[in-house]
PDB file of C-alpha atoms and ligand atoms in Angstrom:
ATOM      1  CA  MET A 229      22.256  -3.661  -0.621  1.00  0.00           C
ATOM      2  CA  LYS A 230      18.919  -3.693   1.192  1.00  0.00           C
ATOM      3  CA  ARG A 231      15.862  -4.287  -0.974  1.00  0.00           C
ATOM      4  CA  ALA A 232      12.576  -3.839   0.860  1.00  0.00           C
ATOM      5  CA  ILE A 233       8.967  -4.373  -0.066  1.00  0.00           C
ATOM      6  CA  TYR A 234       6.066  -2.221   1.019  1.00  0.00           C
ATOM      7  CA  PRO A 235       3.120  -4.553   0.378  1.00  0.00           C
ATOM      8  CA  GLY A 236      -0.536  -3.641   0.385  1.00  0.00           C
ATOM      9  CA  SER A 237      -3.800  -3.420  -1.482  1.00  0.00           C
ATOM     10  CA  PHE A 238      -3.464   0.304  -2.342  1.00  0.00           C
ATOM     11  CA  ASP A 239      -7.110   0.469  -3.422  1.00  0.00           C
ATOM     12  CA  PRO A 240      -6.587   3.389  -3.894  1.00  0.00           C
ATOM     13  CA  VAL A 241      -3.216   4.766  -2.807  1.00  0.00           C
ATOM     14  CA  THR A 242      -3.701   7.415  -0.086  1.00  0.00           C
ATOM     15  CA  ASN A 243      -1.567  10.245   1.280  1.00  0.00           C
ATOM     16  CA  GLY A 244      -0.880   7.939   4.239  1.00  0.00           C
ATOM     17  CA  HIS A 245       0.642   5.332   1.900  1.00  0.00           C
ATOM     18  CA  MET A 246       2.669   8.071   0.201  1.00  0.00           C
ATOM     19  CA  ASP A 247       4.018   9.189   3.566  1.00  0.00           C
ATOM     20  CA  ILE A 248       5.313   5.648   4.215  1.00  0.00           C
ATOM     21  CA  ILE A 249       6.719   5.307   0.664  1.00  0.00           C
ATOM     22  CA  VAL A 250       8.643   8.591   0.863  1.00  0.00           C
ATOM     23  CA  ARG A 251      10.048   7.888   4.328  1.00  0.00           C
ATOM     24  CA  SER A 252      11.005   4.264   3.685  1.00  0.00           C
ATOM     25  CA  ALA A 253      12.620   5.081   0.312  1.00  0.00           C
ATOM     26  CA  ASP A 254      14.947   7.266   2.340  1.00  0.00           C
ATOM     27  CA  ILE A 255      15.918   4.386   4.650  1.00  0.00           C
ATOM     28  CA  VAL A 256      16.456   1.457   2.260  1.00  0.00           C
ATOM     29  CA  ASP A 257      18.510   1.121  -0.918  1.00  0.00           C
ATOM     30  CA  GLU A 258      15.644  -0.134  -3.060  1.00  0.00           C
ATOM     31  CA  LEU A 259      11.944  -0.099  -2.329  1.00  0.00           C
ATOM     32  CA  VAL A 260       9.472  -2.255  -4.210  1.00  0.00           C
ATOM     33  CA  VAL A 261       5.852  -1.270  -3.646  1.00  0.00           C
ATOM     34  CA  GLY A 262       4.030  -4.615  -3.931  1.00  0.00           C
ATOM     35  CA  VAL A 263       0.391  -4.438  -4.960  1.00  0.00           C
ATOM     36  CA  LEU A 264      -1.550  -7.511  -3.875  1.00  0.00           C
ATOM     37  CA  ASN A 265      -3.674  -8.987  -6.632  1.00  0.00           C
ATOM     38  CA  ASN A 266      -6.345 -10.060  -4.191  1.00  0.00           C
ATOM     39  CA  HIS A 267      -9.265 -11.643  -6.005  1.00  0.00           C
ATOM     40  CA  ALA A 268     -11.226 -12.211  -2.796  1.00  0.00           C
ATOM     41  CA  LYS A 269     -11.395  -8.536  -1.825  1.00  0.00           C
ATOM     42  CA  ASN A 270     -13.388  -7.290  -4.860  1.00  0.00           C
ATOM     43  CA  PRO A 271     -11.295  -4.131  -5.266  1.00  0.00           C
ATOM     44  CA  LEU A 272     -12.549  -0.812  -6.664  1.00  0.00           C
ATOM     45  CA  PHE A 273      -9.516  -0.491  -8.957  1.00  0.00           C
ATOM     46  CA  SER A 274      -8.037  -3.370 -10.946  1.00  0.00           C
ATOM     47  CA  VAL A 275      -4.510  -4.388 -10.060  1.00  0.00           C
ATOM     48  CA  ASP A 276      -3.255  -2.801 -13.311  1.00  0.00           C
ATOM     49  CA  GLU A 277      -4.951   0.490 -12.447  1.00  0.00           C
ATOM     50  CA  ARG A 278      -3.457   0.458  -8.938  1.00  0.00           C
ATOM     51  CA  VAL A 279       0.015  -0.310 -10.297  1.00  0.00           C
ATOM     52  CA  SER A 280      -0.311   2.442 -12.884  1.00  0.00           C
ATOM     53  CA  MET A 281      -1.418   5.042 -10.291  1.00  0.00           C
ATOM     54  CA  LEU A 282       1.525   4.113  -8.050  1.00  0.00           C
ATOM     55  CA  LYS A 283       3.957   4.288 -10.982  1.00  0.00           C
ATOM     56  CA  GLU A 284       2.668   7.748 -11.841  1.00  0.00           C
ATOM     57  CA  ILE A 285       2.963   9.085  -8.289  1.00  0.00           C
ATOM     58  CA  THR A 286       6.444   7.618  -7.627  1.00  0.00           C
ATOM     59  CA  LYS A 287       8.008   8.388 -11.011  1.00  0.00           C
ATOM     60  CA  ASP A 288      10.475  10.877  -9.489  1.00  0.00           C
ATOM     61  CA  PHE A 289      11.796   8.438  -6.880  1.00  0.00           C
ATOM     62  CA  PRO A 290      14.833   6.692  -8.433  1.00  0.00           C
ATOM     63  CA  ASN A 291      14.934   3.820  -5.917  1.00  0.00           C
ATOM     64  CA  VAL A 292      11.200   2.991  -5.952  1.00  0.00           C
ATOM     65  CA  THR A 293       9.625   0.439  -8.295  1.00  0.00           C
ATOM     66  CA  ILE A 294       6.085  -0.917  -8.444  1.00  0.00           C
ATOM     67  CA  ALA A 295       5.111  -4.560  -8.928  1.00  0.00           C
ATOM     68  CA  SER A 296       2.027  -6.675  -8.422  1.00  0.00           C
ATOM     69  CA  PHE A 297       2.010 -10.058  -6.769  1.00  0.00           C
ATOM     70  CA  ASP A 298      -0.266 -13.018  -6.227  1.00  0.00           C
ATOM     71  CA  GLY A 299      -0.066 -15.564  -3.448  1.00  0.00           C
ATOM     72  CA  LEU A 300       2.242 -15.480  -0.477  1.00  0.00           C
ATOM     73  CA  LEU A 301       4.287 -12.363   0.175  1.00  0.00           C
ATOM     74  CA  VAL A 302       7.329 -14.375   1.297  1.00  0.00           C
ATOM     75  CA  ASP A 303       7.331 -16.273  -2.025  1.00  0.00           C
ATOM     76  CA  PHE A 304       7.250 -13.029  -3.994  1.00  0.00           C
ATOM     77  CA  MET A 305      10.067 -11.671  -1.820  1.00  0.00           C
ATOM     78  CA  GLU A 306      12.188 -14.700  -2.648  1.00  0.00           C
ATOM     79  CA  GLU A 307      11.532 -14.052  -6.347  1.00  0.00           C
ATOM     80  CA  ILE A 308      12.616 -10.399  -6.175  1.00  0.00           C
ATOM     81  CA  GLN A 309      15.321 -11.059  -3.562  1.00  0.00           C
ATOM     82  CA  ALA A 310      13.908  -8.727  -0.921  1.00  0.00           C
ATOM     83  CA  THR A 311      14.389  -9.454   2.779  1.00  0.00           C
ATOM     84  CA  LEU A 312      12.659  -6.516   4.450  1.00  0.00           C
ATOM     85  CA  ILE A 313       8.960  -5.787   4.744  1.00  0.00           C
ATOM     86  CA  ILE A 314       7.841  -2.233   5.494  1.00  0.00           C
ATOM     87  CA  ARG A 315       4.447  -1.669   7.085  1.00  0.00           C
ATOM     88  CA  GLY A 316       2.853   1.438   8.534  1.00  0.00           C
ATOM     89  CA  LEU A 317       1.301   1.423  11.999  1.00  0.00           C
ATOM     90  CA  ARG A 318      -1.493   3.958  12.414  1.00  0.00           C
ATOM     91  CA  ALA A 319      -2.812   3.099  15.844  1.00  0.00           C
ATOM     92  CA  VAL A 320      -2.591   0.405  18.467  1.00  0.00           C
ATOM     93  CA  THR A 321      -5.550  -1.305  16.776  1.00  0.00           C
ATOM     94  CA  ASP A 322      -3.298  -2.104  13.786  1.00  0.00           C
ATOM     95  CA  PHE A 323      -0.713  -3.722  15.989  1.00  0.00           C
ATOM     96  CA  GLU A 324      -2.280  -7.095  16.738  1.00  0.00           C
ATOM     97  CA  TYR A 325      -2.877  -7.983  13.089  1.00  0.00           C
ATOM     98  CA  GLU A 326       0.478  -6.604  11.971  1.00  0.00           C
ATOM     99  CA  LEU A 327       2.347  -8.482  14.699  1.00  0.00           C
ATOM    100  CA  GLN A 328       0.645 -11.706  13.656  1.00  0.00           C
ATOM    101  CA  ILE A 329       1.595 -11.389   9.975  1.00  0.00           C
ATOM    102  CA  ALA A 330       5.127 -10.181  10.764  1.00  0.00           C
ATOM    103  CA  GLN A 331       5.728 -13.165  13.036  1.00  0.00           C
ATOM    104  CA  THR A 332       4.168 -15.600  10.559  1.00  0.00           C
ATOM    105  CA  ASN A 333       6.284 -14.276   7.690  1.00  0.00           C
ATOM    106  CA  HIS A 334       9.437 -14.529   9.831  1.00  0.00           C
ATOM    107  CA  ILE A 335       8.667 -18.114  10.822  1.00  0.00           C
ATOM    108  CA  VAL A 336       7.939 -19.129   7.228  1.00  0.00           C
ATOM    109  CA  ASN A 337      11.207 -17.516   6.128  1.00  0.00           C
ATOM    110  CA  PRO A 338      13.600 -16.505   8.970  1.00  0.00           C
ATOM    111  CA  LYS A 339      15.536 -14.231   6.571  1.00  0.00           C
ATOM    112  CA  VAL A 340      12.467 -11.998   6.335  1.00  0.00           C
ATOM    113  CA  GLU A 341      12.249  -9.088   8.792  1.00  0.00           C
ATOM    114  CA  THR A 342       9.460  -6.527   9.169  1.00  0.00           C
ATOM    115  CA  ILE A 343      10.074  -2.860   9.936  1.00  0.00           C
ATOM    116  CA  PHE A 344       7.157  -0.762  11.169  1.00  0.00           C
ATOM    117  CA  LEU A 345       7.013   2.945  10.519  1.00  0.00           C
ATOM    118  CA  THR A 346       4.605   4.908  12.662  1.00  0.00           C
ATOM    119  CA  THR A 347       2.287   6.827  10.385  1.00  0.00           C
ATOM    120  CA  SER A 348       2.622  10.617  10.564  1.00  0.00           C
ATOM    121  CA  LEU A 349      -0.011  12.082  12.892  1.00  0.00           C
ATOM    122  CA  ASN A 350      -1.697  13.873   9.952  1.00  0.00           C
ATOM    123  CA  TYR A 351      -2.618  10.504   8.456  1.00  0.00           C
ATOM    124  CA  SER A 352      -3.177   8.346  11.522  1.00  0.00           C
ATOM    125  CA  TYR A 353      -6.950   8.199  10.871  1.00  0.00           C
ATOM    126  CA  LEU A 354      -6.670   7.529   7.140  1.00  0.00           C
ATOM    127  CA  SER A 355      -7.338   4.332   5.188  1.00  0.00           C
ATOM    128  CA  SER A 356      -8.328   3.387   1.640  1.00  0.00           C
ATOM    129  CA  THR A 357     -11.613   2.113   3.091  1.00  0.00           C
ATOM    130  CA  ILE A 358     -12.440   5.540   4.543  1.00  0.00           C
ATOM    131  CA  VAL A 359     -11.522   7.247   1.255  1.00  0.00           C
ATOM    132  CA  LYS A 360     -13.846   4.885  -0.637  1.00  0.00           C
ATOM    133  CA  GLU A 361     -16.675   5.405   1.844  1.00  0.00           C
ATOM    134  CA  ILE A 362     -16.484   9.207   1.501  1.00  0.00           C
ATOM    135  CA  ALA A 363     -16.064   9.106  -2.290  1.00  0.00           C
ATOM    136  CA  SER A 364     -19.033   6.759  -2.692  1.00  0.00           C
ATOM    137  CA  TYR A 365     -21.240   9.511  -1.208  1.00  0.00           C
ATOM    138  CA  GLY A 366     -19.598  12.221  -3.324  1.00  0.00           C
ATOM    139  CA  GLY A 367     -17.780  13.719  -0.288  1.00  0.00           C
ATOM    140  CA  ASP A 368     -14.533  15.676  -0.482  1.00  0.00           C
ATOM    141  CA  ILE A 369     -11.509  13.359  -0.654  1.00  0.00           C
ATOM    142  CA  SER A 370      -9.002  15.979  -1.806  1.00  0.00           C
ATOM    143  CA  LYS A 371      -7.165  15.999   1.546  1.00  0.00           C
ATOM    144  CA  PHE A 372      -6.786  12.222   1.594  1.00  0.00           C
ATOM    145  CA  VAL A 373      -5.345  11.141  -1.762  1.00  0.00           C
ATOM    146  CA  PRO A 374      -2.808  12.553  -4.237  1.00  0.00           C
ATOM    147  CA  VAL A 375      -4.557  15.401  -6.062  1.00  0.00           C
ATOM    148  CA  GLN A 376      -4.247  13.826  -9.536  1.00  0.00           C
ATOM    149  CA  PHE A 377      -6.329  10.816  -8.434  1.00  0.00           C
ATOM    150  CA  VAL A 378      -9.314  12.628  -6.934  1.00  0.00           C
ATOM    151  CA  ASP A 379     -11.352  12.770 -10.163  1.00  0.00           C
ATOM    152  CA  ARG A 380     -10.305   9.240 -11.137  1.00  0.00           C
ATOM    153  CA  ILE A 381     -11.793   7.927  -7.886  1.00  0.00           C
ATOM    154  CA  TYR A 382     -15.107   9.790  -8.320  1.00  0.00           C
ATOM    155  CA  LYS A 383     -15.231   8.617 -11.957  1.00  0.00           C
ATOM    156  CA  LYS A 384     -14.836   5.033 -10.838  1.00  0.00           C
ATOM    157  CA  TYR A 385     -17.935   5.330  -8.642  1.00  0.00           C
ATOM    158  CA  LYS A 386     -19.882   6.884 -11.531  1.00  0.00           C
ATOM    159  CA  GLU A 387     -18.858   3.956 -13.769  1.00  0.00           C
ATOM    160  CA  CYS A 388     -20.014   1.526 -11.053  1.00  0.00           C
ATOM    161  CA  GLU A 389     -23.455   3.180 -10.974  1.00  0.00           C
ATOM    162  CA  LEU A 390     -23.967   2.696 -14.742  1.00  0.00           C
TER     163      LEU A 390
HETATM  164  O1  PNS B 401      -3.121  -3.067   2.442  1.00  0.00           O
HETATM  165  P1  PNS B 401      -3.444  -4.341   3.163  1.00  0.00           P
HETATM  166  O2  PNS B 401      -4.694  -4.968   2.569  1.00  0.00           O
HETATM  167  O3  PNS B 401      -3.534  -4.131   4.655  1.00  0.00           O
HETATM  168  O4  PNS B 401      -2.206  -5.356   2.915  1.00  0.00           O
HETATM  169  C1  PNS B 401      -2.219  -6.670   3.433  1.00  0.00           C
HETATM  170  C2  PNS B 401      -1.053  -7.500   2.851  1.00  0.00           C
HETATM  171  C3  PNS B 401      -1.022  -7.399   1.329  1.00  0.00           C
HETATM  172  C4  PNS B 401       0.255  -6.997   3.397  1.00  0.00           C
HETATM  173  C5  PNS B 401      -1.252  -8.976   3.317  1.00  0.00           C
HETATM  174  O5  PNS B 401      -2.575  -9.349   3.128  1.00  0.00           O
HETATM  175  C6  PNS B 401      -0.351  -9.967   2.569  1.00  0.00           C
HETATM  176  O6  PNS B 401       0.834  -9.965   2.730  1.00  0.00           O
HETATM  177  N1  PNS B 401      -0.999 -10.789   1.705  1.00  0.00           N
HETATM  178  C7  PNS B 401      -0.303 -11.749   0.887  1.00  0.00           C
HETATM  179  C8  PNS B 401      -0.630 -13.167   1.328  1.00  0.00           C
HETATM  180  C9  PNS B 401       0.274 -13.582   2.452  1.00  0.00           C
HETATM  181  O7  PNS B 401       1.489 -13.648   2.324  1.00  0.00           O
HETATM  182  N2  PNS B 401      -0.315 -13.901   3.605  1.00  0.00           N
HETATM  183  C10 PNS B 401       0.414 -14.398   4.732  1.00  0.00           C
HETATM  184  C11 PNS B 401       0.596 -13.415   5.832  1.00  0.00           C
HETATM  185  S1  PNS B 401      -0.029 -14.193   7.242  1.00  0.00           S
END
């Protein structure tokens, strides 16, 4: 049984993330989407909000679960007994960083392997950072994130302004 983790910040989850979740859930037996509780990054959504959004959007996928983690990814993988990491590659610019963390994780724990899925062309430009930039100026983000989260993202920026 292959249990994989798709780790990330998911602040917020985008259609690009969903593309990777759907495709990797089809490849592995169990997929855990791991939301990094990264205090340093000052996220727009709290870790609980990000977990809850991901739970909502993946509720119809029987082999997908959502969890948050702190600290090293390899330690969390040991805890949940996962050996595969899934990451999406959008462009060659992602590669250097991704190669570095994949190799580091493998050296720290040789049982850990990383599988890269190339992002679908429709989403190769997309990132949570771009979504946040557009939303912060009130631009249209409806093509970039699951439809049920569009208003939640705008609302978050309104709350921040208060
Ligand atoms: O969505 P992101 O921000 O690109 O995801 C980055 C993530 C969460 C995969 C990466 O930062 C990570 O694994 N962080 C956990 C800490 C860790 O294990 N670091 C060692 C890798 S060198």
